[in-house]
Amino acid sequence: MSAHPAPRTRLTLNDLRTKRDAGDPLVMVTAYDFPSAQIVEEAGVDLVLVGDSAAMTVLGYDSTVPVTVDEMLMLTKAVRRGLEAPLLVGDLPFGSYEASDELALATAQRFLKEAGVDLIKIERGGTTVDRARALVNAGIPVVGHVGLTPQTATSLGGYRAQGRTADAALAVIDDALALQDAGVSLLVIEAVPSAVTAALAPLLHVPLIGIGAGPDADGQVLVFHDLLGIHAGGAAKFVKRYADVRGVSVAGVRAYADEVRSGAYPASAHEYAMPAAEAARLQEMLALR
Ligand code: KIV
């Protein structure tokens, strides 16, 4: 048997559409570094997003706004190195695409050339539909993000569910349809009542991935640190925790600290041996100094 498993084939956008048409839910998750990429690869997800949520989950900022293109590229490149089969989505951070088509194109091209992403994601609002159209026209596959869009959360009234009135729901649906018309390949819808997703889904031909948007999307996305319980503190209502990695990690480091302090670590099993004759010779050499 070979020591190296056969490389897995990269999924394509056609594969996603085929799965969606067959009624197979699409699984998307975020990842931010090489080990998290290897974990989600092994778990067999369809899409991996290096979200600008990295600003908070791994870089310690208090919102997604401050994260830079260079910071996102460093994380995205690490994820690329750990992935084979899933499609990789790079997230263009706040301020890196809104001002002009040229800026959006230059930033997106860096994500493709330097980090090897398959698609880039941009958030709704302002100039986004024009930017999406320009990127698609330049041959760059785009994911649109509607509903709660953290980069512009302040203008949406904070980190809160969107589309809770009929008028507001229609605005979310119109954002999604405008992005679909601009040619995006996929849509993410975040933090809206399930009724909004249920109304939108039949109007779309592109796959729709929900986060806090109920069961009627074609797939779901969650943040790696949320679903594994890596955070201290609370999470959004829609997050389901599937593990307590923070608890296990703190317990592990605490056990290590206890053993260092008690002398239980390192034990003889963790030591390198030296032939007794060499140890004796070393003592003789030191004595002659
Ligand atoms: O940045 C991110 O992680 C996201 C997902 C929550 C969709 O945009």
PDB file of C-alpha atoms and ligand atoms in Angstrom:
ATOM      1  CA  MET A   1       0.000   0.000   0.000  1.00  0.00           C
ATOM      2  CA  SER A   2       1.270   3.489  -0.894  1.00  0.00           C
ATOM      3  CA  ALA A   3       2.173   5.776   2.004  1.00  0.00           C
ATOM      4  CA  HIS A   4       0.526   8.654   0.142  1.00  0.00           C
ATOM      5  CA  PRO A   5      -3.245   8.525  -0.479  1.00  0.00           C
ATOM      6  CA  ALA A   6      -4.282   9.323  -4.064  1.00  0.00           C
ATOM      7  CA  PRO A   7      -4.904  13.055  -4.532  1.00  0.00           C
ATOM      8  CA  ARG A   8      -8.614  13.943  -4.495  1.00  0.00           C
ATOM      9  CA  THR A   9     -10.068  15.716  -7.508  1.00  0.00           C
ATOM     10  CA  ARG A  10     -11.018  19.377  -7.112  1.00  0.00           C
ATOM     11  CA  LEU A  11     -14.771  19.947  -7.259  1.00  0.00           C
ATOM     12  CA  THR A  12     -16.103  22.264  -9.946  1.00  0.00           C
ATOM     13  CA  LEU A  13     -18.989  24.724 -10.048  1.00  0.00           C
ATOM     14  CA  ASN A  14     -20.771  22.207 -12.285  1.00  0.00           C
ATOM     15  CA  ASP A  15     -20.389  19.570  -9.550  1.00  0.00           C
ATOM     16  CA  LEU A  16     -22.044  21.971  -7.101  1.00  0.00           C
ATOM     17  CA  ARG A  17     -24.946  22.631  -9.458  1.00  0.00           C
ATOM     18  CA  THR A  18     -25.338  18.889 -10.083  1.00  0.00           C
ATOM     19  CA  LYS A  19     -25.446  18.229  -6.336  1.00  0.00           C
ATOM     20  CA  ARG A  20     -27.931  21.056  -5.848  1.00  0.00           C
ATOM     21  CA  ASP A  21     -30.139  19.777  -8.693  1.00  0.00           C
ATOM     22  CA  ALA A  22     -30.044  16.296  -7.142  1.00  0.00           C
ATOM     23  CA  GLY A  23     -31.240  17.793  -3.832  1.00  0.00           C
ATOM     24  CA  ASP A  24     -27.911  17.096  -2.058  1.00  0.00           C
ATOM     25  CA  PRO A  25     -27.297  19.901   0.463  1.00  0.00           C
ATOM     26  CA  LEU A  26     -24.011  21.774  -0.111  1.00  0.00           C
ATOM     27  CA  VAL A  27     -21.658  21.959   2.853  1.00  0.00           C
ATOM     28  CA  MET A  28     -19.511  25.044   3.268  1.00  0.00           C
ATOM     29  CA  VAL A  29     -17.334  25.993   6.224  1.00  0.00           C
ATOM     30  CA  THR A  30     -14.701  28.603   6.942  1.00  0.00           C
ATOM     31  CA  ALA A  31     -11.032  27.811   7.518  1.00  0.00           C
ATOM     32  CA  TYR A  32      -8.156  30.176   8.219  1.00  0.00           C
ATOM     33  CA  ASP A  33      -4.909  28.200   8.259  1.00  0.00           C
ATOM     34  CA  PHE A  34      -3.187  24.985   7.155  1.00  0.00           C
ATOM     35  CA  PRO A  35      -4.396  22.676   9.963  1.00  0.00           C
ATOM     36  CA  SER A  36      -8.016  23.873   9.771  1.00  0.00           C
ATOM     37  CA  ALA A  37      -7.890  23.364   5.987  1.00  0.00           C
ATOM     38  CA  GLN A  38      -6.649  19.796   6.456  1.00  0.00           C
ATOM     39  CA  ILE A  39      -9.428  19.143   8.976  1.00  0.00           C
ATOM     40  CA  VAL A  40     -12.242  20.393   6.730  1.00  0.00           C
ATOM     41  CA  GLU A  41     -10.713  18.579   3.745  1.00  0.00           C
ATOM     42  CA  GLU A  42     -10.713  15.296   5.678  1.00  0.00           C
ATOM     43  CA  ALA A  43     -14.285  15.939   6.852  1.00  0.00           C
ATOM     44  CA  GLY A  44     -15.325  16.071   3.188  1.00  0.00           C
ATOM     45  CA  VAL A  45     -16.923  19.523   2.834  1.00  0.00           C
ATOM     46  CA  ASP A  46     -17.792  20.951  -0.597  1.00  0.00           C
ATOM     47  CA  LEU A  47     -16.675  24.570  -0.203  1.00  0.00           C
ATOM     48  CA  VAL A  48     -14.210  26.340   2.055  1.00  0.00           C
ATOM     49  CA  LEU A  49     -14.409  30.066   2.698  1.00  0.00           C
ATOM     50  CA  VAL A  50     -11.469  31.959   4.111  1.00  0.00           C
ATOM     51  CA  GLY A  51     -13.910  34.481   5.506  1.00  0.00           C
ATOM     52  CA  ASP A  52     -13.004  37.954   6.668  1.00  0.00           C
ATOM     53  CA  SER A  53     -14.477  36.669   9.942  1.00  0.00           C
ATOM     54  CA  ALA A  54     -10.768  35.793  10.347  1.00  0.00           C
ATOM     55  CA  ALA A  55     -10.460  39.375  11.539  1.00  0.00           C
ATOM     56  CA  MET A  56     -12.218  38.340  14.743  1.00  0.00           C
ATOM     57  CA  THR A  57     -11.680  34.572  14.944  1.00  0.00           C
ATOM     58  CA  VAL A  58      -7.927  34.470  14.423  1.00  0.00           C
ATOM     59  CA  LEU A  59      -6.602  38.042  14.409  1.00  0.00           C
ATOM     60  CA  GLY A  60      -8.429  39.413  17.455  1.00  0.00           C
ATOM     61  CA  TYR A  61      -9.959  42.527  15.841  1.00  0.00           C
ATOM     62  CA  ASP A  62     -13.397  43.538  17.123  1.00  0.00           C
ATOM     63  CA  SER A  63     -15.011  43.592  13.649  1.00  0.00           C
ATOM     64  CA  THR A  64     -14.223  42.536  10.076  1.00  0.00           C
ATOM     65  CA  VAL A  65     -13.508  46.114   8.994  1.00  0.00           C
ATOM     66  CA  PRO A  66      -9.792  46.449   9.899  1.00  0.00           C
ATOM     67  CA  VAL A  67      -8.490  43.254   8.251  1.00  0.00           C
ATOM     68  CA  THR A  68      -6.231  43.980   5.256  1.00  0.00           C
ATOM     69  CA  VAL A  69      -5.781  42.300   1.883  1.00  0.00           C
ATOM     70  CA  ASP A  70      -2.277  41.189   2.866  1.00  0.00           C
ATOM     71  CA  GLU A  71      -3.534  39.614   6.106  1.00  0.00           C
ATOM     72  CA  MET A  72      -6.333  37.817   4.232  1.00  0.00           C
ATOM     73  CA  LEU A  73      -3.903  36.644   1.545  1.00  0.00           C
ATOM     74  CA  MET A  74      -1.517  35.150   4.097  1.00  0.00           C
ATOM     75  CA  LEU A  75      -4.356  33.146   5.684  1.00  0.00           C
ATOM     76  CA  THR A  76      -5.851  32.171   2.320  1.00  0.00           C
ATOM     77  CA  LYS A  77      -2.515  30.868   1.005  1.00  0.00           C
ATOM     78  CA  ALA A  78      -2.139  28.673   4.103  1.00  0.00           C
ATOM     79  CA  VAL A  79      -5.621  27.234   3.556  1.00  0.00           C
ATOM     80  CA  ARG A  80      -4.835  26.581  -0.130  1.00  0.00           C
ATOM     81  CA  ARG A  81      -1.831  24.487   0.926  1.00  0.00           C
ATOM     82  CA  GLY A  82      -4.087  22.278   3.071  1.00  0.00           C
ATOM     83  CA  LEU A  83      -6.925  21.728   0.575  1.00  0.00           C
ATOM     84  CA  GLU A  84      -7.462  19.396  -2.344  1.00  0.00           C
ATOM     85  CA  ALA A  85     -11.093  18.673  -3.203  1.00  0.00           C
ATOM     86  CA  PRO A  86     -13.275  21.516  -1.905  1.00  0.00           C
ATOM     87  CA  LEU A  87     -13.700  24.725  -3.864  1.00  0.00           C
ATOM     88  CA  LEU A  88     -11.831  27.569  -2.164  1.00  0.00           C
ATOM     89  CA  VAL A  89     -13.525  30.952  -1.760  1.00  0.00           C
ATOM     90  CA  GLY A  90     -11.487  34.051  -0.899  1.00  0.00           C
ATOM     91  CA  ASP A  91     -13.263  36.915   0.864  1.00  0.00           C
ATOM     92  CA  LEU A  92     -12.395  40.431  -0.329  1.00  0.00           C
ATOM     93  CA  PRO A  93     -12.061  42.570   2.803  1.00  0.00           C
ATOM     94  CA  PHE A  94     -13.725  45.921   3.428  1.00  0.00           C
ATOM     95  CA  GLY A  95     -12.170  48.712   1.361  1.00  0.00           C
ATOM     96  CA  SER A  96     -10.522  46.403  -1.175  1.00  0.00           C
ATOM     97  CA  TYR A  97     -13.172  46.416  -3.922  1.00  0.00           C
ATOM     98  CA  GLU A  98     -15.879  49.053  -3.453  1.00  0.00           C
ATOM     99  CA  ALA A  99     -14.218  52.166  -4.914  1.00  0.00           C
ATOM    100  CA  SER A 100     -13.858  51.114  -8.563  1.00  0.00           C
ATOM    101  CA  ASP A 101     -14.015  48.178 -10.958  1.00  0.00           C
ATOM    102  CA  GLU A 102     -10.248  48.512 -11.379  1.00  0.00           C
ATOM    103  CA  LEU A 103      -9.663  48.181  -7.632  1.00  0.00           C
ATOM    104  CA  ALA A 104     -12.012  45.189  -7.392  1.00  0.00           C
ATOM    105  CA  LEU A 105     -10.294  43.498 -10.328  1.00  0.00           C
ATOM    106  CA  ALA A 106      -6.784  44.136  -9.027  1.00  0.00           C
ATOM    107  CA  THR A 107      -7.679  42.768  -5.571  1.00  0.00           C
ATOM    108  CA  ALA A 108      -9.539  39.734  -6.908  1.00  0.00           C
ATOM    109  CA  GLN A 109      -6.658  38.923  -9.263  1.00  0.00           C
ATOM    110  CA  ARG A 110      -4.262  38.895  -6.299  1.00  0.00           C
ATOM    111  CA  PHE A 111      -6.493  36.332  -4.559  1.00  0.00           C
ATOM    112  CA  LEU A 112      -6.487  34.140  -7.684  1.00  0.00           C
ATOM    113  CA  LYS A 113      -2.806  34.516  -8.570  1.00  0.00           C
ATOM    114  CA  GLU A 114      -1.216  34.578  -5.111  1.00  0.00           C
ATOM    115  CA  ALA A 115      -3.601  32.399  -3.090  1.00  0.00           C
ATOM    116  CA  GLY A 116      -5.076  30.109  -5.759  1.00  0.00           C
ATOM    117  CA  VAL A 117      -8.726  30.673  -4.828  1.00  0.00           C
ATOM    118  CA  ASP A 118     -11.456  29.328  -7.099  1.00  0.00           C
ATOM    119  CA  LEU A 119     -13.965  32.097  -6.377  1.00  0.00           C
ATOM    120  CA  ILE A 120     -14.019  35.403  -4.539  1.00  0.00           C
ATOM    121  CA  LYS A 121     -16.812  36.685  -2.288  1.00  0.00           C
ATOM    122  CA  ILE A 122     -18.068  40.258  -1.983  1.00  0.00           C
ATOM    123  CA  GLU A 123     -20.782  41.667   0.262  1.00  0.00           C
ATOM    124  CA  ARG A 124     -23.931  43.432  -0.908  1.00  0.00           C
ATOM    125  CA  GLY A 125     -24.513  47.166  -0.769  1.00  0.00           C
ATOM    126  CA  GLY A 126     -23.442  50.363  -2.508  1.00  0.00           C
ATOM    127  CA  THR A 127     -21.448  49.574  -5.628  1.00  0.00           C
ATOM    128  CA  THR A 128     -21.322  45.809  -5.176  1.00  0.00           C
ATOM    129  CA  VAL A 129     -23.562  44.820  -8.092  1.00  0.00           C
ATOM    130  CA  ASP A 130     -21.403  46.850 -10.507  1.00  0.00           C
ATOM    131  CA  ARG A 131     -18.233  45.367  -9.012  1.00  0.00           C
ATOM    132  CA  ALA A 132     -19.674  41.850  -9.294  1.00  0.00           C
ATOM    133  CA  ARG A 133     -20.530  42.428 -12.965  1.00  0.00           C
ATOM    134  CA  ALA A 134     -17.027  43.728 -13.694  1.00  0.00           C
ATOM    135  CA  LEU A 135     -15.404  40.736 -12.012  1.00  0.00           C
ATOM    136  CA  VAL A 136     -17.651  38.254 -13.800  1.00  0.00           C
ATOM    137  CA  ASN A 137     -16.934  39.996 -17.129  1.00  0.00           C
ATOM    138  CA  ALA A 138     -13.239  39.574 -16.386  1.00  0.00           C
ATOM    139  CA  GLY A 139     -13.778  35.833 -15.957  1.00  0.00           C
ATOM    140  CA  ILE A 140     -13.613  35.727 -12.156  1.00  0.00           C
ATOM    141  CA  PRO A 141     -16.228  33.534 -10.453  1.00  0.00           C
ATOM    142  CA  VAL A 142     -17.992  35.533  -7.750  1.00  0.00           C
ATOM    143  CA  VAL A 143     -19.970  34.660  -4.622  1.00  0.00           C
ATOM    144  CA  GLY A 144     -22.415  37.365  -3.532  1.00  0.00           C
ATOM    145  CA  HIS A 145     -23.323  37.831   0.146  1.00  0.00           C
ATOM    146  CA  VAL A 146     -26.723  39.275   1.136  1.00  0.00           C
ATOM    147  CA  GLY A 147     -28.780  39.730   4.293  1.00  0.00           C
ATOM    148  CA  LEU A 148     -26.570  40.596   7.257  1.00  0.00           C
ATOM    149  CA  THR A 149     -23.294  41.768   5.765  1.00  0.00           C
ATOM    150  CA  PRO A 150     -20.786  42.326   8.571  1.00  0.00           C
ATOM    151  CA  GLN A 151     -18.596  44.791   6.610  1.00  0.00           C
ATOM    152  CA  THR A 152     -21.514  47.256   6.560  1.00  0.00           C
ATOM    153  CA  ALA A 153     -23.222  46.078   9.763  1.00  0.00           C
ATOM    154  CA  THR A 154     -23.283  49.603  11.222  1.00  0.00           C
ATOM    155  CA  SER A 155     -25.428  50.904   8.363  1.00  0.00           C
ATOM    156  CA  LEU A 156     -27.679  47.843   8.784  1.00  0.00           C
ATOM    157  CA  GLY A 157     -28.292  48.678  12.443  1.00  0.00           C
ATOM    158  CA  GLY A 158     -25.636  46.381  13.904  1.00  0.00           C
ATOM    159  CA  TYR A 159     -25.130  42.615  13.949  1.00  0.00           C
ATOM    160  CA  ARG A 160     -28.801  41.709  13.797  1.00  0.00           C
ATOM    161  CA  ALA A 161     -31.136  39.672  11.612  1.00  0.00           C
ATOM    162  CA  GLN A 162     -32.188  41.403   8.383  1.00  0.00           C
ATOM    163  CA  GLY A 163     -35.411  41.227   6.365  1.00  0.00           C
ATOM    164  CA  ARG A 164     -37.807  40.962   9.295  1.00  0.00           C
ATOM    165  CA  THR A 165     -40.515  43.108   7.675  1.00  0.00           C
ATOM    166  CA  ALA A 166     -42.010  42.504   4.217  1.00  0.00           C
ATOM    167  CA  ASP A 167     -40.307  45.659   2.882  1.00  0.00           C
ATOM    168  CA  ALA A 168     -36.948  44.704   4.363  1.00  0.00           C
ATOM    169  CA  ALA A 169     -37.335  41.120   3.086  1.00  0.00           C
ATOM    170  CA  LEU A 170     -38.029  42.408  -0.410  1.00  0.00           C
ATOM    171  CA  ALA A 171     -34.874  44.524  -0.233  1.00  0.00           C
ATOM    172  CA  VAL A 172     -32.816  41.398   0.645  1.00  0.00           C
ATOM    173  CA  ILE A 173     -34.461  39.469  -2.207  1.00  0.00           C
ATOM    174  CA  ASP A 174     -33.777  42.342  -4.636  1.00  0.00           C
ATOM    175  CA  ASP A 175     -30.107  42.441  -3.547  1.00  0.00           C
ATOM    176  CA  ALA A 176     -29.849  38.712  -4.283  1.00  0.00           C
ATOM    177  CA  LEU A 177     -31.585  38.956  -7.663  1.00  0.00           C
ATOM    178  CA  ALA A 178     -29.436  41.909  -8.720  1.00  0.00           C
ATOM    179  CA  LEU A 179     -26.281  39.949  -7.876  1.00  0.00           C
ATOM    180  CA  GLN A 180     -27.611  36.924  -9.760  1.00  0.00           C
ATOM    181  CA  ASP A 181     -28.308  39.191 -12.779  1.00  0.00           C
ATOM    182  CA  ALA A 182     -24.741  40.469 -12.508  1.00  0.00           C
ATOM    183  CA  GLY A 183     -23.584  36.880 -13.045  1.00  0.00           C
ATOM    184  CA  VAL A 184     -22.480  35.610  -9.633  1.00  0.00           C
ATOM    185  CA  SER A 185     -22.004  31.844  -9.398  1.00  0.00           C
ATOM    186  CA  LEU A 186     -23.255  31.412  -5.847  1.00  0.00           C
ATOM    187  CA  LEU A 187     -25.037  33.408  -3.157  1.00  0.00           C
ATOM    188  CA  VAL A 188     -24.608  33.420   0.626  1.00  0.00           C
ATOM    189  CA  ILE A 189     -27.554  34.691   2.667  1.00  0.00           C
ATOM    190  CA  GLU A 190     -26.913  35.537   6.323  1.00  0.00           C
ATOM    191  CA  ALA A 191     -29.199  36.067   9.323  1.00  0.00           C
ATOM    192  CA  VAL A 192     -32.671  36.405   7.804  1.00  0.00           C
ATOM    193  CA  PRO A 193     -35.976  34.776   8.776  1.00  0.00           C
ATOM    194  CA  SER A 194     -36.449  31.371   7.163  1.00  0.00           C
ATOM    195  CA  ALA A 195     -39.459  32.787   5.286  1.00  0.00           C
ATOM    196  CA  VAL A 196     -37.150  35.129   3.357  1.00  0.00           C
ATOM    197  CA  THR A 197     -34.949  32.242   2.222  1.00  0.00           C
ATOM    198  CA  ALA A 198     -38.019  30.187   1.329  1.00  0.00           C
ATOM    199  CA  ALA A 199     -39.319  33.076  -0.808  1.00  0.00           C
ATOM    200  CA  LEU A 200     -35.946  33.712  -2.463  1.00  0.00           C
ATOM    201  CA  ALA A 201     -34.785  30.162  -3.228  1.00  0.00           C
ATOM    202  CA  PRO A 202     -37.328  29.424  -6.012  1.00  0.00           C
ATOM    203  CA  LEU A 203     -36.379  32.698  -7.762  1.00  0.00           C
ATOM    204  CA  LEU A 204     -32.722  31.710  -8.125  1.00  0.00           C
ATOM    205  CA  HIS A 205     -30.872  29.534 -10.589  1.00  0.00           C
ATOM    206  CA  VAL A 206     -27.563  29.850  -8.719  1.00  0.00           C
ATOM    207  CA  PRO A 207     -27.007  27.796  -5.553  1.00  0.00           C
ATOM    208  CA  LEU A 208     -27.929  29.577  -2.318  1.00  0.00           C
ATOM    209  CA  ILE A 209     -25.939  28.902   0.858  1.00  0.00           C
ATOM    210  CA  GLY A 210     -27.507  29.961   4.152  1.00  0.00           C
ATOM    211  CA  ILE A 211     -26.063  30.980   7.507  1.00  0.00           C
ATOM    212  CA  GLY A 212     -28.743  31.718  10.044  1.00  0.00           C
ATOM    213  CA  ALA A 213     -31.221  31.649   7.166  1.00  0.00           C
ATOM    214  CA  GLY A 214     -33.198  28.479   7.881  1.00  0.00           C
ATOM    215  CA  PRO A 215     -33.442  25.143   6.079  1.00  0.00           C
ATOM    216  CA  ASP A 216     -34.584  26.290   2.621  1.00  0.00           C
ATOM    217  CA  ALA A 217     -31.195  27.221   1.171  1.00  0.00           C
ATOM    218  CA  ASP A 218     -29.298  24.734  -1.026  1.00  0.00           C
ATOM    219  CA  GLY A 219     -26.604  24.421   1.609  1.00  0.00           C
ATOM    220  CA  GLN A 220     -25.251  25.797   4.861  1.00  0.00           C
ATOM    221  CA  VAL A 221     -22.108  27.590   5.970  1.00  0.00           C
ATOM    222  CA  LEU A 222     -20.795  27.996   9.515  1.00  0.00           C
ATOM    223  CA  VAL A 223     -17.680  29.558  10.941  1.00  0.00           C
ATOM    224  CA  PHE A 224     -15.100  26.898  11.917  1.00  0.00           C
ATOM    225  CA  HIS A 225     -14.459  28.454  15.331  1.00  0.00           C
ATOM    226  CA  ASP A 226     -18.202  28.675  16.075  1.00  0.00           C
ATOM    227  CA  LEU A 227     -19.093  25.087  15.195  1.00  0.00           C
ATOM    228  CA  LEU A 228     -16.093  23.643  17.020  1.00  0.00           C
ATOM    229  CA  GLY A 229     -16.495  25.818  20.125  1.00  0.00           C
ATOM    230  CA  ILE A 230     -13.055  27.451  19.888  1.00  0.00           C
ATOM    231  CA  HIS A 231     -14.352  30.862  21.056  1.00  0.00           C
ATOM    232  CA  ALA A 232     -14.664  32.174  24.551  1.00  0.00           C
ATOM    233  CA  GLY A 233     -18.069  33.750  25.020  1.00  0.00           C
ATOM    234  CA  GLY A 234     -21.395  33.473  23.231  1.00  0.00           C
ATOM    235  CA  ALA A 235     -22.263  32.867  19.614  1.00  0.00           C
ATOM    236  CA  ALA A 236     -25.112  33.948  17.331  1.00  0.00           C
ATOM    237  CA  LYS A 237     -28.516  32.258  17.736  1.00  0.00           C
ATOM    238  CA  PHE A 238     -28.041  30.188  14.581  1.00  0.00           C
ATOM    239  CA  VAL A 239     -24.747  28.618  15.647  1.00  0.00           C
ATOM    240  CA  LYS A 240     -24.775  24.993  16.671  1.00  0.00           C
ATOM    241  CA  ARG A 241     -21.704  23.829  18.574  1.00  0.00           C
ATOM    242  CA  TYR A 242     -20.560  20.359  17.526  1.00  0.00           C
ATOM    243  CA  ALA A 243     -17.500  20.218  19.798  1.00  0.00           C
ATOM    244  CA  ASP A 244     -15.833  21.981  22.716  1.00  0.00           C
ATOM    245  CA  VAL A 245     -12.359  22.422  21.286  1.00  0.00           C
ATOM    246  CA  ARG A 246     -11.631  25.382  23.560  1.00  0.00           C
ATOM    247  CA  GLY A 247     -12.490  23.330  26.657  1.00  0.00           C
ATOM    248  CA  VAL A 248     -10.381  20.371  25.489  1.00  0.00           C
ATOM    249  CA  SER A 249      -7.505  22.719  24.578  1.00  0.00           C
ATOM    250  CA  VAL A 250      -7.489  24.602  27.894  1.00  0.00           C
ATOM    251  CA  ALA A 251      -7.607  21.281  29.768  1.00  0.00           C
ATOM    252  CA  GLY A 252      -4.696  19.958  27.669  1.00  0.00           C
ATOM    253  CA  VAL A 253      -2.485  23.010  28.213  1.00  0.00           C
ATOM    254  CA  ARG A 254      -3.399  23.072  31.926  1.00  0.00           C
ATOM    255  CA  ALA A 255      -2.381  19.390  32.270  1.00  0.00           C
ATOM    256  CA  TYR A 256       0.936  20.170  30.528  1.00  0.00           C
ATOM    257  CA  ALA A 257       1.558  23.143  32.840  1.00  0.00           C
ATOM    258  CA  ASP A 258       0.769  20.990  35.912  1.00  0.00           C
ATOM    259  CA  GLU A 259       3.177  18.260  34.786  1.00  0.00           C
ATOM    260  CA  VAL A 260       6.010  20.708  34.037  1.00  0.00           C
ATOM    261  CA  ARG A 261       5.525  22.214  37.496  1.00  0.00           C
ATOM    262  CA  SER A 262       5.373  18.816  39.234  1.00  0.00           C
ATOM    263  CA  GLY A 263       8.293  17.359  37.255  1.00  0.00           C
ATOM    264  CA  ALA A 264       6.123  14.601  35.732  1.00  0.00           C
ATOM    265  CA  TYR A 265       7.001  15.930  32.271  1.00  0.00           C
ATOM    266  CA  PRO A 266       9.340  15.156  30.602  1.00  0.00           C
ATOM    267  CA  ALA A 267       9.447  11.481  31.603  1.00  0.00           C
ATOM    268  CA  SER A 268      12.111   9.008  30.425  1.00  0.00           C
ATOM    269  CA  ALA A 269       9.967   8.204  27.363  1.00  0.00           C
ATOM    270  CA  HIS A 270      10.484  11.782  26.154  1.00  0.00           C
ATOM    271  CA  GLU A 271      14.286  11.837  26.632  1.00  0.00           C
ATOM    272  CA  TYR A 272      17.056  11.243  24.063  1.00  0.00           C
ATOM    273  CA  ALA A 273      19.616   8.693  25.241  1.00  0.00           C
ATOM    274  CA  MET A 274      23.421   8.946  25.026  1.00  0.00           C
ATOM    275  CA  PRO A 275      25.610   5.803  25.163  1.00  0.00           C
ATOM    276  CA  ALA A 276      27.007   5.467  28.711  1.00  0.00           C
ATOM    277  CA  ALA A 277      30.585   5.429  27.381  1.00  0.00           C
ATOM    278  CA  GLU A 278      30.014   8.760  25.579  1.00  0.00           C
ATOM    279  CA  ALA A 279      28.466  10.262  28.707  1.00  0.00           C
ATOM    280  CA  ALA A 280      31.513   9.155  30.737  1.00  0.00           C
ATOM    281  CA  ARG A 281      33.898  10.562  28.104  1.00  0.00           C
ATOM    282  CA  LEU A 282      32.018  13.867  28.173  1.00  0.00           C
ATOM    283  CA  GLN A 283      32.543  14.037  31.971  1.00  0.00           C
ATOM    284  CA  GLU A 284      36.259  13.377  31.485  1.00  0.00           C
ATOM    285  CA  MET A 285      36.529  16.110  28.826  1.00  0.00           C
ATOM    286  CA  LEU A 286      34.751  18.600  31.060  1.00  0.00           C
ATOM    287  CA  ALA A 287      36.981  17.702  33.991  1.00  0.00           C
ATOM    288  CA  LEU A 288      40.102  18.460  31.878  1.00  0.00           C
ATOM    289  CA  ARG A 289      38.964  22.004  31.053  1.00  0.00           C
TER     290      ARG A 289
HETATM  291  O1  KIV B   1     -16.520  35.973   6.800  1.00  0.00           O
HETATM  292  C1  KIV B   1     -17.227  34.957   6.946  1.00  0.00           C
HETATM  293  O2  KIV B   1     -16.906  34.005   7.652  1.00  0.00           O
HETATM  294  C2  KIV B   1     -18.497  34.933   6.218  1.00  0.00           C
HETATM  295  C3  KIV B   1     -19.422  33.799   6.495  1.00  0.00           C
HETATM  296  C4  KIV B   1     -20.066  34.009   7.801  1.00  0.00           C
HETATM  297  C5  KIV B   1     -20.413  33.608   5.398  1.00  0.00           C
HETATM  298  O3  KIV B   1     -18.765  35.790   5.447  1.00  0.00           O
END
